[in-house]
JSON list of C-alpha atoms in Angstrom, two decimals:
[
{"chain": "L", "resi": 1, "resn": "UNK", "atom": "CA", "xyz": [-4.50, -52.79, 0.28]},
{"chain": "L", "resi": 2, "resn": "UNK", "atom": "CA", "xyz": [-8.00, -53.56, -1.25]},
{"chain": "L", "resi": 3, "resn": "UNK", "atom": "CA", "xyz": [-9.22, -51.87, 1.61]},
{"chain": "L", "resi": 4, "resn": "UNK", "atom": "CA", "xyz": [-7.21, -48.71, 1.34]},
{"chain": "L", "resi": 5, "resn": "UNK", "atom": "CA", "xyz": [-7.90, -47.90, -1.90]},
{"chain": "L", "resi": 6, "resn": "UNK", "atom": "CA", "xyz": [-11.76, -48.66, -1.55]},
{"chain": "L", "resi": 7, "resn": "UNK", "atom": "CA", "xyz": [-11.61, -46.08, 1.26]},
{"chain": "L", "resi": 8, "resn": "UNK", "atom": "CA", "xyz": [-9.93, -43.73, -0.45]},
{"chain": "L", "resi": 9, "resn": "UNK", "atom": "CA", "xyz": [-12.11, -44.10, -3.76]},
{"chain": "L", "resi": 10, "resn": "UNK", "atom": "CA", "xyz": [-14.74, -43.56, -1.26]},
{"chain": "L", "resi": 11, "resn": "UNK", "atom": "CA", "xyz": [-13.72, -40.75, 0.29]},
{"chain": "L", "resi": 12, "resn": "UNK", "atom": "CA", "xyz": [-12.72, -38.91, -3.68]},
{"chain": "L", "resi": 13, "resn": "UNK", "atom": "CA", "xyz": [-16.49, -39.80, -4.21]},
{"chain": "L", "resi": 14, "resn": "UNK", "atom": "CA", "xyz": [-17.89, -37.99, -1.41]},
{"chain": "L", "resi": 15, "resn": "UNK", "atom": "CA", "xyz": [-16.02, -34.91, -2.10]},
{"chain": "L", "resi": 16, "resn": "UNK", "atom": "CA", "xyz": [-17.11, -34.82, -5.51]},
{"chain": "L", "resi": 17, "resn": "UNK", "atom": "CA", "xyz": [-20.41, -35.39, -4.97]},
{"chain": "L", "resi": 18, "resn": "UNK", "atom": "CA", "xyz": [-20.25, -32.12, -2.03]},
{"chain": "L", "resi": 19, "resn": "UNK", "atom": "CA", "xyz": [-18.62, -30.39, -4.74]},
{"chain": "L", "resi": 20, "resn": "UNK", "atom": "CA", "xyz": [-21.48, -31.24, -6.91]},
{"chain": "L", "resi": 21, "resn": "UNK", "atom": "CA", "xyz": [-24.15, -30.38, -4.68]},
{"chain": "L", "resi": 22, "resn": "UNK", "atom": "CA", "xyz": [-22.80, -26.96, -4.11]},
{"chain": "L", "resi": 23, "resn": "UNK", "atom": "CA", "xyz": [-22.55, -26.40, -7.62]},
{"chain": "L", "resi": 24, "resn": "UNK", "atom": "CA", "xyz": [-25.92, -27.32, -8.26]},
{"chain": "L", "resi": 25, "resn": "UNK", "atom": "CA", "xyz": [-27.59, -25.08, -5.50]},
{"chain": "L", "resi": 26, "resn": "UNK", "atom": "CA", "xyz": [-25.46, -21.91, -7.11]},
{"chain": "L", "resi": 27, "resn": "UNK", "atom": "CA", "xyz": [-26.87, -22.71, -10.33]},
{"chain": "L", "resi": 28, "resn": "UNK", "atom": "CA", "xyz": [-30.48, -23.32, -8.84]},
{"chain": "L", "resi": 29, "resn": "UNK", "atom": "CA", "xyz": [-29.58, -19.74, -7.15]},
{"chain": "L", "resi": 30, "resn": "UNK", "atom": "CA", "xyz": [-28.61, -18.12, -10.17]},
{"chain": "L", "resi": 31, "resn": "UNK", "atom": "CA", "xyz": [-31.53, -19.27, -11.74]},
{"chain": "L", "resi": 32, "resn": "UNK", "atom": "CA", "xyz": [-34.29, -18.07, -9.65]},
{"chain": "L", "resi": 33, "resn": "UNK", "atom": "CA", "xyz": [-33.11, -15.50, -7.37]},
{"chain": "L", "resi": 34, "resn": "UNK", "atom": "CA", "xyz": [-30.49, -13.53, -9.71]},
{"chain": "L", "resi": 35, "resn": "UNK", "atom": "CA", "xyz": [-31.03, -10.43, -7.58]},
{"chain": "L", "resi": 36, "resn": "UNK", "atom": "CA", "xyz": [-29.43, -12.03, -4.98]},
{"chain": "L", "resi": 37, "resn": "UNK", "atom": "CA", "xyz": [-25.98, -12.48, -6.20]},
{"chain": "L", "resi": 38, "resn": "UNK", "atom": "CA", "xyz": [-26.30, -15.18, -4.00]},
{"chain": "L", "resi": 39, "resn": "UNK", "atom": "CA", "xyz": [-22.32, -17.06, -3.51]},
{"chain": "L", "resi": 40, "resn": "UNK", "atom": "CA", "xyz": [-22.29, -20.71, -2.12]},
{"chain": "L", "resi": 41, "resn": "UNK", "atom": "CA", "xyz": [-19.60, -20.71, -0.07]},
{"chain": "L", "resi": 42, "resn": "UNK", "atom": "CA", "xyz": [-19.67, -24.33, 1.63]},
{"chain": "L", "resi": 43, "resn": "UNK", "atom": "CA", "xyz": [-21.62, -27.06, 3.57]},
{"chain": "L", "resi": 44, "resn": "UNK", "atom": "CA", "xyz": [-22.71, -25.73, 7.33]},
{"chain": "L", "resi": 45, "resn": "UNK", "atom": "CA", "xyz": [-21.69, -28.52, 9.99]},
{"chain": "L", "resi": 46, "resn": "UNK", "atom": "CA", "xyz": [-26.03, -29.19, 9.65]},
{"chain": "L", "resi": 47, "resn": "UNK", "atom": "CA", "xyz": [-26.72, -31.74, 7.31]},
{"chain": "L", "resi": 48, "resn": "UNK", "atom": "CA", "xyz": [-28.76, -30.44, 4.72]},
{"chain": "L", "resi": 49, "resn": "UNK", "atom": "CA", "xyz": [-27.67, -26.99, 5.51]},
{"chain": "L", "resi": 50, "resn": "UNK", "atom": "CA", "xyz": [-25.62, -25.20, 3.08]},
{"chain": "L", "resi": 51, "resn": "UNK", "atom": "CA", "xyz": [-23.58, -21.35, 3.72]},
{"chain": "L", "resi": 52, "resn": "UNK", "atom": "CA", "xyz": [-24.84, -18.78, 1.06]},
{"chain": "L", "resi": 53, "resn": "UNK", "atom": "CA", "xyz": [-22.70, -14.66, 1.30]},
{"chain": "L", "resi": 54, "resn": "UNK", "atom": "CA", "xyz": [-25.46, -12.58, 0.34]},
{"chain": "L", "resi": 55, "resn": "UNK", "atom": "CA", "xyz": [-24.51, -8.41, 0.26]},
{"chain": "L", "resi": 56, "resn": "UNK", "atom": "CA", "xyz": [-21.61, -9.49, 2.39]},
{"chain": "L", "resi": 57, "resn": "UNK", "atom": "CA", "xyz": [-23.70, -11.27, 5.05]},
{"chain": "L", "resi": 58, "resn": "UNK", "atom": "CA", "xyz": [-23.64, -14.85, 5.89]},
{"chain": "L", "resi": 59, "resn": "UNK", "atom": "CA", "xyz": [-26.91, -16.59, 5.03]},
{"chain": "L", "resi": 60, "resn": "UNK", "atom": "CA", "xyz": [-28.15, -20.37, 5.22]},
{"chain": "L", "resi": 61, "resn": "UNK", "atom": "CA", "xyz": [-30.59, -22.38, 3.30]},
{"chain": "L", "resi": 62, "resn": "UNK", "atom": "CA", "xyz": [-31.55, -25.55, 2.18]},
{"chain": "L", "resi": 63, "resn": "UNK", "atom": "CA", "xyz": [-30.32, -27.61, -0.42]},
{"chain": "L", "resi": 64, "resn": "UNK", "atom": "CA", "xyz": [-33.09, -26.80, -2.46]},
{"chain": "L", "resi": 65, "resn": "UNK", "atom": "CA", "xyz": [-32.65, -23.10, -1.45]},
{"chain": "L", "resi": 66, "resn": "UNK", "atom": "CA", "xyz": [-35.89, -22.28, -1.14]},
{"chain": "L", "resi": 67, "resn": "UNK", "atom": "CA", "xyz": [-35.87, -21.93, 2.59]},
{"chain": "L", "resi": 68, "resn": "UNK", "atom": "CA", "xyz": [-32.88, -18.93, 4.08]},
{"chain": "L", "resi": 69, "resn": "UNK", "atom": "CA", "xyz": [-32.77, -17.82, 7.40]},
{"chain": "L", "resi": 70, "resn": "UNK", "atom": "CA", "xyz": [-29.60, -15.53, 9.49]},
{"chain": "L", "resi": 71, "resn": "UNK", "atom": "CA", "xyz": [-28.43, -16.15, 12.10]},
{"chain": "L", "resi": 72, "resn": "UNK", "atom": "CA", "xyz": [-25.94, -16.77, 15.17]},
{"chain": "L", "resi": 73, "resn": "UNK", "atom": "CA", "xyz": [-24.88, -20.57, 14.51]},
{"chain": "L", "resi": 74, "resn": "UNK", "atom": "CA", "xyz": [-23.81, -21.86, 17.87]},
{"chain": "L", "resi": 75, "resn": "UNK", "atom": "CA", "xyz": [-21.36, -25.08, 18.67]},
{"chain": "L", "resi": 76, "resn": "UNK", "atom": "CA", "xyz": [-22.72, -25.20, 22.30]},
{"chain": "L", "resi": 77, "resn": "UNK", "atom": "CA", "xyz": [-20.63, -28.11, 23.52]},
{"chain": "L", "resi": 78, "resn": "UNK", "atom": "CA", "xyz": [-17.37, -25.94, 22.93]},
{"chain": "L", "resi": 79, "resn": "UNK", "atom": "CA", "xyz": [-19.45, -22.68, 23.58]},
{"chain": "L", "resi": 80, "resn": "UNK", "atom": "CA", "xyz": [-18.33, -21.03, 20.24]},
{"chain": "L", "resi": 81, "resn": "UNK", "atom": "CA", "xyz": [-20.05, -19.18, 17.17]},
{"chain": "L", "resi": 82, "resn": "UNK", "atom": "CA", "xyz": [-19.26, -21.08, 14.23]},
{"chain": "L", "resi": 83, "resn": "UNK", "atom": "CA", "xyz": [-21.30, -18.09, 12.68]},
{"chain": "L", "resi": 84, "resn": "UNK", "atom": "CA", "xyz": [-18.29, -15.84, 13.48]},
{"chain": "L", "resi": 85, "resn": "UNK", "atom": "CA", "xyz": [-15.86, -17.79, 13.08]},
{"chain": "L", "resi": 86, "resn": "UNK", "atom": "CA", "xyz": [-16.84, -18.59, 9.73]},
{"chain": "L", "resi": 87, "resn": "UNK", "atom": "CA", "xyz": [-17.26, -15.26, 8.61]},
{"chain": "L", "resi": 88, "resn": "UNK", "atom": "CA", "xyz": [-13.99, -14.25, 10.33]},
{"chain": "L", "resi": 89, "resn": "UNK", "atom": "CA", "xyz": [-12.39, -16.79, 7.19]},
{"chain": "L", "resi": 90, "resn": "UNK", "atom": "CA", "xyz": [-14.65, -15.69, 4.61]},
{"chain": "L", "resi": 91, "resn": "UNK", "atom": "CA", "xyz": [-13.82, -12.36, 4.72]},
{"chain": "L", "resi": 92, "resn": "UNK", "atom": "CA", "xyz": [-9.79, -12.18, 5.06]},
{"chain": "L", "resi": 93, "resn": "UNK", "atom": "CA", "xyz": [-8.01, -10.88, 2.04]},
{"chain": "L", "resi": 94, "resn": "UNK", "atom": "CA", "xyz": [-4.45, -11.41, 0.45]},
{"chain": "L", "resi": 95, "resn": "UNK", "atom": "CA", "xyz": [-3.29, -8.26, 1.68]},
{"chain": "L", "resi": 96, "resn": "UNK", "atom": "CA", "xyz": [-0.20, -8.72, -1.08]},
{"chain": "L", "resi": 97, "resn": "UNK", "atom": "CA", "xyz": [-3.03, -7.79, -3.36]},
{"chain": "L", "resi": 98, "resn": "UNK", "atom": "CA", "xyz": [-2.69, -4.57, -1.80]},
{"chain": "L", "resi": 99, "resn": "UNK", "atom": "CA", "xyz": [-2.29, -1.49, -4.13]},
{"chain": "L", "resi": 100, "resn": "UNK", "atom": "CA", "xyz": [0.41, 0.00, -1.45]},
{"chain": "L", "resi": 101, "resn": "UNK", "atom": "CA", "xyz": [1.03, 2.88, -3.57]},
{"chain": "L", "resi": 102, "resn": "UNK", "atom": "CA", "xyz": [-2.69, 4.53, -2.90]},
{"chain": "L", "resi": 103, "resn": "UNK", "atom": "CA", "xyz": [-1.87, 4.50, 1.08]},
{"chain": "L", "resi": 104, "resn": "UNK", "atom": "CA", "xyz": [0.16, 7.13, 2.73]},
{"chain": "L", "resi": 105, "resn": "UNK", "atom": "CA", "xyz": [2.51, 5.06, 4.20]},
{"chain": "L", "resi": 106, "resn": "UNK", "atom": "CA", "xyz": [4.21, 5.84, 7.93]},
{"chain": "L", "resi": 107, "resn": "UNK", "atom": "CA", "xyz": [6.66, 3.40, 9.84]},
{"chain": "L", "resi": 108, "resn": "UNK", "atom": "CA", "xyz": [6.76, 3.72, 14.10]},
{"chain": "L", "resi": 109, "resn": "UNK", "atom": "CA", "xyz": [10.05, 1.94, 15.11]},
{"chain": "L", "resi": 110, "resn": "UNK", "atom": "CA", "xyz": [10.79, -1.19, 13.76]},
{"chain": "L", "resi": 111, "resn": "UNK", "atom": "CA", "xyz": [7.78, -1.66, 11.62]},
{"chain": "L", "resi": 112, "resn": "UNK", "atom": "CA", "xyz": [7.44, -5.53, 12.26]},
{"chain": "L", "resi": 113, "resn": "UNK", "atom": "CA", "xyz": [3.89, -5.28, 13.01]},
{"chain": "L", "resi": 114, "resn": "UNK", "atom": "CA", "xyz": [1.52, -3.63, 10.33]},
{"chain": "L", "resi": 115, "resn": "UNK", "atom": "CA", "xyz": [-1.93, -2.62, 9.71]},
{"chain": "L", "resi": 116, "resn": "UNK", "atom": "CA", "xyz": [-3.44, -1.83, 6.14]},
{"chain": "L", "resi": 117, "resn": "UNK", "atom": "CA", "xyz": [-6.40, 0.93, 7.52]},
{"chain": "L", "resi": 118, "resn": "UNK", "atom": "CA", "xyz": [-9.65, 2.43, 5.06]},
{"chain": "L", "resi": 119, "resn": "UNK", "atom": "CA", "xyz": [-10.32, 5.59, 7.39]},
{"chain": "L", "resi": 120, "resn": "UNK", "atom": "CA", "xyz": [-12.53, 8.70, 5.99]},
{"chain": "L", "resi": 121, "resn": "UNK", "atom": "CA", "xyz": [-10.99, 11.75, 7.80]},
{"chain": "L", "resi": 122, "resn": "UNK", "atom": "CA", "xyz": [-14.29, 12.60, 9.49]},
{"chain": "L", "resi": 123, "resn": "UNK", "atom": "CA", "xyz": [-15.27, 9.77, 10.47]},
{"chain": "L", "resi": 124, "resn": "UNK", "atom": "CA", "xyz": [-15.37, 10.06, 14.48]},
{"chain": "L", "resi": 125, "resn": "UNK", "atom": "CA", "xyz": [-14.78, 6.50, 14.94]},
{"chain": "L", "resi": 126, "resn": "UNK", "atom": "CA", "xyz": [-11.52, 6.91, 12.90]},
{"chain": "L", "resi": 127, "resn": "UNK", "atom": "CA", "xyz": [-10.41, 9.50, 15.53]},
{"chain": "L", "resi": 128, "resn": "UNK", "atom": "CA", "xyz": [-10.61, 7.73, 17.92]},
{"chain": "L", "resi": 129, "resn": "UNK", "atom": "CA", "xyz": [-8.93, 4.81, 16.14]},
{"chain": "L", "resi": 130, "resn": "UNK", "atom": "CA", "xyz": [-5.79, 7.37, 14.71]},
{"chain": "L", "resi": 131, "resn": "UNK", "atom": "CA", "xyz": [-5.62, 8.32, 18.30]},
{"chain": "L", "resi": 132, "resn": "UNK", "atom": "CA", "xyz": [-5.57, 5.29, 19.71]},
{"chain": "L", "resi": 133, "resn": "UNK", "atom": "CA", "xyz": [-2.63, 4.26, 17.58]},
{"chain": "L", "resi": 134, "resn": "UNK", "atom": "CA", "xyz": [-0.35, 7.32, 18.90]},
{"chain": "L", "resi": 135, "resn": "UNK", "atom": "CA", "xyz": [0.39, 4.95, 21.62]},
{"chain": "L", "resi": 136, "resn": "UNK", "atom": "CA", "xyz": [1.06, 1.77, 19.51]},
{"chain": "L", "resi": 137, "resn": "UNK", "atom": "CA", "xyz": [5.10, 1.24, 18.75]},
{"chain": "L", "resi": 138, "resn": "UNK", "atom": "CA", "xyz": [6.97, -1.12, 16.37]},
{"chain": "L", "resi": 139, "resn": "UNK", "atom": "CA", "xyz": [3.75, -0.67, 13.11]},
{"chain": "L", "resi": 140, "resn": "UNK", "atom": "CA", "xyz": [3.98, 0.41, 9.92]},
{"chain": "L", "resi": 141, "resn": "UNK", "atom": "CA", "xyz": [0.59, 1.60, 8.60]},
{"chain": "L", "resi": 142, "resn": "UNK", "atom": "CA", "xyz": [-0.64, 1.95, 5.43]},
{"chain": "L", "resi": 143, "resn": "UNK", "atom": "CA", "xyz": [-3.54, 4.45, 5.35]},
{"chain": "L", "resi": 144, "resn": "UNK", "atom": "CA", "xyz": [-5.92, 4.44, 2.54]},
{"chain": "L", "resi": 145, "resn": "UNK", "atom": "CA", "xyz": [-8.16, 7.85, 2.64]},
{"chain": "L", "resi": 146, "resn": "UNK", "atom": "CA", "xyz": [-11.73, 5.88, 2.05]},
{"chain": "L", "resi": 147, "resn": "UNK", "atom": "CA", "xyz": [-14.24, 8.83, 2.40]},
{"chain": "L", "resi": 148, "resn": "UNK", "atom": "CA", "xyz": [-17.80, 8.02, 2.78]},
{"chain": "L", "resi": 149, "resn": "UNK", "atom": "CA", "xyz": [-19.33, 11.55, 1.19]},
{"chain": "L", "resi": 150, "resn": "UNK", "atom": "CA", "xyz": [-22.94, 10.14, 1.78]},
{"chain": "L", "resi": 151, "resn": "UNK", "atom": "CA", "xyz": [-22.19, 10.70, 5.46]},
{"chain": "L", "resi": 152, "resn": "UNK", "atom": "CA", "xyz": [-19.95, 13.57, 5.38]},
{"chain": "L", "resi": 153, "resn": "UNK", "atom": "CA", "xyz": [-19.93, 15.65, 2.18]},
{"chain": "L", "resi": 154, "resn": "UNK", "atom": "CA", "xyz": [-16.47, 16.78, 2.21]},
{"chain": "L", "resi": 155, "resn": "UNK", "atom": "CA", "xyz": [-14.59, 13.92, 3.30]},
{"chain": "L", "resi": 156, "resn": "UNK", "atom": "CA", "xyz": [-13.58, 13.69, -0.15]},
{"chain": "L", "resi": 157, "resn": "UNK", "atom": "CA", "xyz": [-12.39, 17.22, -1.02]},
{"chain": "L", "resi": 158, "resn": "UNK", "atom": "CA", "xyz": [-10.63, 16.52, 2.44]},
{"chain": "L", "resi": 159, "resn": "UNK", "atom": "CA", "xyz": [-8.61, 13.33, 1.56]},
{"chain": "L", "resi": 160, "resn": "UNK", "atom": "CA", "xyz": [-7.45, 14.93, -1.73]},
{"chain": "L", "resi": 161, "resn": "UNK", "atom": "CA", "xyz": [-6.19, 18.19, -0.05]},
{"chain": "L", "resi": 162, "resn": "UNK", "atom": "CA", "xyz": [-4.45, 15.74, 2.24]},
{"chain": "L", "resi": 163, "resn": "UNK", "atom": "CA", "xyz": [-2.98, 13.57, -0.27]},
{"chain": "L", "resi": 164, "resn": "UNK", "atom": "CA", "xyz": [-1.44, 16.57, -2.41]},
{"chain": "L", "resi": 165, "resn": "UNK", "atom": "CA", "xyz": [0.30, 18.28, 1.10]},
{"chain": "L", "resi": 166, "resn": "UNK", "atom": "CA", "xyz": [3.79, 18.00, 1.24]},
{"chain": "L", "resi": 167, "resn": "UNK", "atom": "CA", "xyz": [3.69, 15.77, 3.65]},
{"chain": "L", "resi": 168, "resn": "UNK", "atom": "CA", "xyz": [0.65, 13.71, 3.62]},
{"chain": "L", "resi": 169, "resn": "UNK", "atom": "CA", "xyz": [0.68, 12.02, 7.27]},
{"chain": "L", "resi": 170, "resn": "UNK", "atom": "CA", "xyz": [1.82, 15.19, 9.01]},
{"chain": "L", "resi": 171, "resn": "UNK", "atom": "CA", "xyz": [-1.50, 16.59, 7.49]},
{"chain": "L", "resi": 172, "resn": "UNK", "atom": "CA", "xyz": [-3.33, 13.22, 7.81]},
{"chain": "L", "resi": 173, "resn": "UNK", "atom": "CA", "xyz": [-2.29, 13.76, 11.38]},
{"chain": "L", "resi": 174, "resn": "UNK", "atom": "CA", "xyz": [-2.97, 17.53, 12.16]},
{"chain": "L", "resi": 175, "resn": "UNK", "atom": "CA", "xyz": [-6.30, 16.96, 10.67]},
{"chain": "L", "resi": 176, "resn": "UNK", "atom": "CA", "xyz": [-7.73, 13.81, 12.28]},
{"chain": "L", "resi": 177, "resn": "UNK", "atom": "CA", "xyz": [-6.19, 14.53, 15.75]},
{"chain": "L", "resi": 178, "resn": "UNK", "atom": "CA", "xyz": [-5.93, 18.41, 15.71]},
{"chain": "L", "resi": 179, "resn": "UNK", "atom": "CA", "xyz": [-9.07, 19.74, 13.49]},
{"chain": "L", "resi": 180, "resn": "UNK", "atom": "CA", "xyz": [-6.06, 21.95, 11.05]},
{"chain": "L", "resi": 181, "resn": "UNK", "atom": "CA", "xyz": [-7.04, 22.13, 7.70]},
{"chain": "L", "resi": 182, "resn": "UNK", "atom": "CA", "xyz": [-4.70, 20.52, 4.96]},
{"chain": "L", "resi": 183, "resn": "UNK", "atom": "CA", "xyz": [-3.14, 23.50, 2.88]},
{"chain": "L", "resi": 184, "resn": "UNK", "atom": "CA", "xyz": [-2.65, 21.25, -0.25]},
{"chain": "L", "resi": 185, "resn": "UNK", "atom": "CA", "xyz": [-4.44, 21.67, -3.37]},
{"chain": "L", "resi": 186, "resn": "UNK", "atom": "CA", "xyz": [-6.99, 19.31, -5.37]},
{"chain": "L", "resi": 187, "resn": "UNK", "atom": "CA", "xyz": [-5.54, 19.43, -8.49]},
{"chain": "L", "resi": 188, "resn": "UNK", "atom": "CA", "xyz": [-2.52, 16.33, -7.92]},
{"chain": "L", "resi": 189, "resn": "UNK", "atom": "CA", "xyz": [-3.04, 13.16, -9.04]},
{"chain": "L", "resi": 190, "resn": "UNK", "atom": "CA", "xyz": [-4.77, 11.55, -5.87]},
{"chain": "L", "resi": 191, "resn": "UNK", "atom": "CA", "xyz": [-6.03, 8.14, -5.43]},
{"chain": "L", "resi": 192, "resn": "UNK", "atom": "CA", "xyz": [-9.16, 8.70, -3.21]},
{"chain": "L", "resi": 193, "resn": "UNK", "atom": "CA", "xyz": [-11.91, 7.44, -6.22]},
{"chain": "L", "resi": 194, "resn": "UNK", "atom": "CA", "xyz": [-9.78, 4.65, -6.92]},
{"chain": "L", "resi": 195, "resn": "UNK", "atom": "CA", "xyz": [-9.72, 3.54, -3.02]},
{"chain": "L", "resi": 196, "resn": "UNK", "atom": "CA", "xyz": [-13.67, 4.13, -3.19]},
{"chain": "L", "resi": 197, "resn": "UNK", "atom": "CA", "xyz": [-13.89, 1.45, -5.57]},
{"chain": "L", "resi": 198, "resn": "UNK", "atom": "CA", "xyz": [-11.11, -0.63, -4.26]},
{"chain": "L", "resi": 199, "resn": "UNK", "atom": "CA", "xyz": [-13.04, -0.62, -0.91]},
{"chain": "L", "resi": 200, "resn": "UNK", "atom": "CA", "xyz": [-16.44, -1.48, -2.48]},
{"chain": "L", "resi": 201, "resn": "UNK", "atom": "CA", "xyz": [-14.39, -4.23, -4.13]},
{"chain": "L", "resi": 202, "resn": "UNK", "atom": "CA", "xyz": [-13.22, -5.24, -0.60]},
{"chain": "L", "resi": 203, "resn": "UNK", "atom": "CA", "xyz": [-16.55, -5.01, 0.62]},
{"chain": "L", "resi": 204, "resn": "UNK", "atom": "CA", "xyz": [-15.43, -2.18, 3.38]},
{"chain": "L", "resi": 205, "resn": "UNK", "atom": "CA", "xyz": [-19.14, -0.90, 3.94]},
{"chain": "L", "resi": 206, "resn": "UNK", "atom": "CA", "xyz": [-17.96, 1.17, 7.25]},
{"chain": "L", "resi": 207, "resn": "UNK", "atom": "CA", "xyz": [-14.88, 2.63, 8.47]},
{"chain": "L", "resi": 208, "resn": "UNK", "atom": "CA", "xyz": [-12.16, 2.78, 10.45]},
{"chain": "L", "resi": 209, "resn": "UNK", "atom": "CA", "xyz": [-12.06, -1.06, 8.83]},
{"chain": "L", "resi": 210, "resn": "UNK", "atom": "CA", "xyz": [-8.62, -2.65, 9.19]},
{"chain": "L", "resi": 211, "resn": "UNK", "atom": "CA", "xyz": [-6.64, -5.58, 8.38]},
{"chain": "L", "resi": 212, "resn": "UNK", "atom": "CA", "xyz": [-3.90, -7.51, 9.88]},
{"chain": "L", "resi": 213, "resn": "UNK", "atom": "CA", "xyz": [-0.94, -9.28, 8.26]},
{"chain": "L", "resi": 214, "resn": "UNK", "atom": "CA", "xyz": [-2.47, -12.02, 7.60]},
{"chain": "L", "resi": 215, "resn": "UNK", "atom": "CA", "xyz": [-5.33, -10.31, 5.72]},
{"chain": "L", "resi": 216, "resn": "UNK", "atom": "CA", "xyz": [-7.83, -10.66, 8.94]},
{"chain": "L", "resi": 217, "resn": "UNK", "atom": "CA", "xyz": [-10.43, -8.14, 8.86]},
{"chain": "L", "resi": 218, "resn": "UNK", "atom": "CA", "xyz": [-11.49, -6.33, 11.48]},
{"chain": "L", "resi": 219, "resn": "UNK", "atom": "CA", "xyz": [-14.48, -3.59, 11.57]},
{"chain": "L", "resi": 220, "resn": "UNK", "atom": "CA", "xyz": [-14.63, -0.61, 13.91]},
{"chain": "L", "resi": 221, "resn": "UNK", "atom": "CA", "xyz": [-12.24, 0.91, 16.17]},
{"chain": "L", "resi": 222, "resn": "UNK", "atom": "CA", "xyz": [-10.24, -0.51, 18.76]},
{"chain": "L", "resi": 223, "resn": "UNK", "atom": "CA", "xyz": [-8.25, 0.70, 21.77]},
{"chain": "L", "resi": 224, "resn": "UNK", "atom": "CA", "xyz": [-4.96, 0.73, 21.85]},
{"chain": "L", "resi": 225, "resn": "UNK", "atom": "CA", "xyz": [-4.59, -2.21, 23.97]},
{"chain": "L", "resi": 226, "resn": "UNK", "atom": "CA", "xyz": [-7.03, -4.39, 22.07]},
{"chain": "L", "resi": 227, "resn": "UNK", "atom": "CA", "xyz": [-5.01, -3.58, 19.05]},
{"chain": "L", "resi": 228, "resn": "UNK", "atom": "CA", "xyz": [-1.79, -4.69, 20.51]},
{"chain": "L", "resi": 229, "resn": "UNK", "atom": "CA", "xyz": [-3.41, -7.72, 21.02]},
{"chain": "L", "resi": 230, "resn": "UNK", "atom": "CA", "xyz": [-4.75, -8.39, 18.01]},
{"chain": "L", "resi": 231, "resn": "UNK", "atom": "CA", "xyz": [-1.38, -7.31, 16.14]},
{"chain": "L", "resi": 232, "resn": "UNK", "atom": "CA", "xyz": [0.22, -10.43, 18.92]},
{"chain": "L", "resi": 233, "resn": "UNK", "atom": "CA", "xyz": [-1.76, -12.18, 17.74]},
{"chain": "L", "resi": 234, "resn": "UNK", "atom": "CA", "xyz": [0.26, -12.28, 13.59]},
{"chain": "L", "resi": 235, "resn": "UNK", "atom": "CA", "xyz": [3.03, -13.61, 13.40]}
]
């Protein structure tokens, strides 16, 4: 019994003192590189080595954080990024966080299956995506008009026209797949600034950008059959 509990008072000591260390490299970060907004997110698997999110990217330093480098970090024995992998946790969201009611919402079938999408209507990469998806069954998407005006000017003007037709994915639709121009007005109440900063909160920096079920994100577009398999892979 003496045994047990020394191992587990061991064991509570060691995780406080790794929670300790990571709190004292953020402060040490905070301190001298404040232009960073440098975020410790954890210990790498190298001792020594600790994960830093700086502008969304995954950085490592030292525990002194002095030193940072980038890079691909690479389990070789089991031939798999831990890089990736990592970064594949770090940035999944609770998707129940969701504002639902600034997405045009459409259901295909039974709707099991669903995708939460940031898409800027002229965005050819989101074209491809929304056509794509004409061949996916059984989804319910939620489509939140995320218009990047520094790369097309009237993306914006675009979405809101969209999201004040009658019937928003018919003209989501007609325009992203067909080139028609949405026949609603400006002047409703429209959501598209509100997904801009929602987005930027989200840390969508590129679209189409999508997420899964289970709040995976995933970053450019995918073919139809890649996104059945990624939608397999929720359950």
């Amino acid at each position: 019994m003496k045994k047990l509990i020394s191992s587990l008072a061991l064991s509570l000591l060691t995780i406080s003192i790794s929670h300790a260390d990571e709190k004292t490299l953020q402060n040490k970060l905070d301190q001298t590189y404040p232009e960073l907004h440098a975020q410790v997110t954890g210990k790498s698997p190298i001792s020594g080595i600790y994960e830093v999110m700086v502008e969304g990217e995954l950085t490592y330093t030292d525990d002194n954080g002095r030193y940072f480098f980038i890079g691909n970090l690479i389990d070789y024995p089991n031939k798999r990024s831990v890089s990736q992998q990592r970064m594949q946790e770090l940035s999944r969201i609770d998707v129940k966080k969701l504002p639902l009611t600034q997405a045009i919402k459409h259901v295909k079938g039974n709707g099991q299956r669903v995708l939460y999408i940031f898409t800027d209507p002229d965005c050819p990469y989101c074209k491809q995506l929304e056509k794509d998806l004409t061949q996916v069954n059984n989804i319910t998407l939620y489509i939140f008009p995320y218009p990047i005006t520094a790369l097309h000017p009237n993306a914006a003007t675009t979405a809101q026209k969209i999201w004040c037709s009658a019937k928003p994915y018919e003209a989501w639709q007609s325009y992203v797949l067909q080139d028609k121009q949405p026949t609603g007005s400006t002047n409703c109440k429209n959501p598209i600034e509100a997904n801009s900063q929602l987005g930027k909160q989200l840390g969508v920096d590129g679209t189409p950008t999508f997420f899964l079920k289970d709040g995976q994100r995933i970053s450019g577009a995918r073919s139809a059959q890649q996104i059945e398999q990624l939608l397999n892979t929720v359950k």
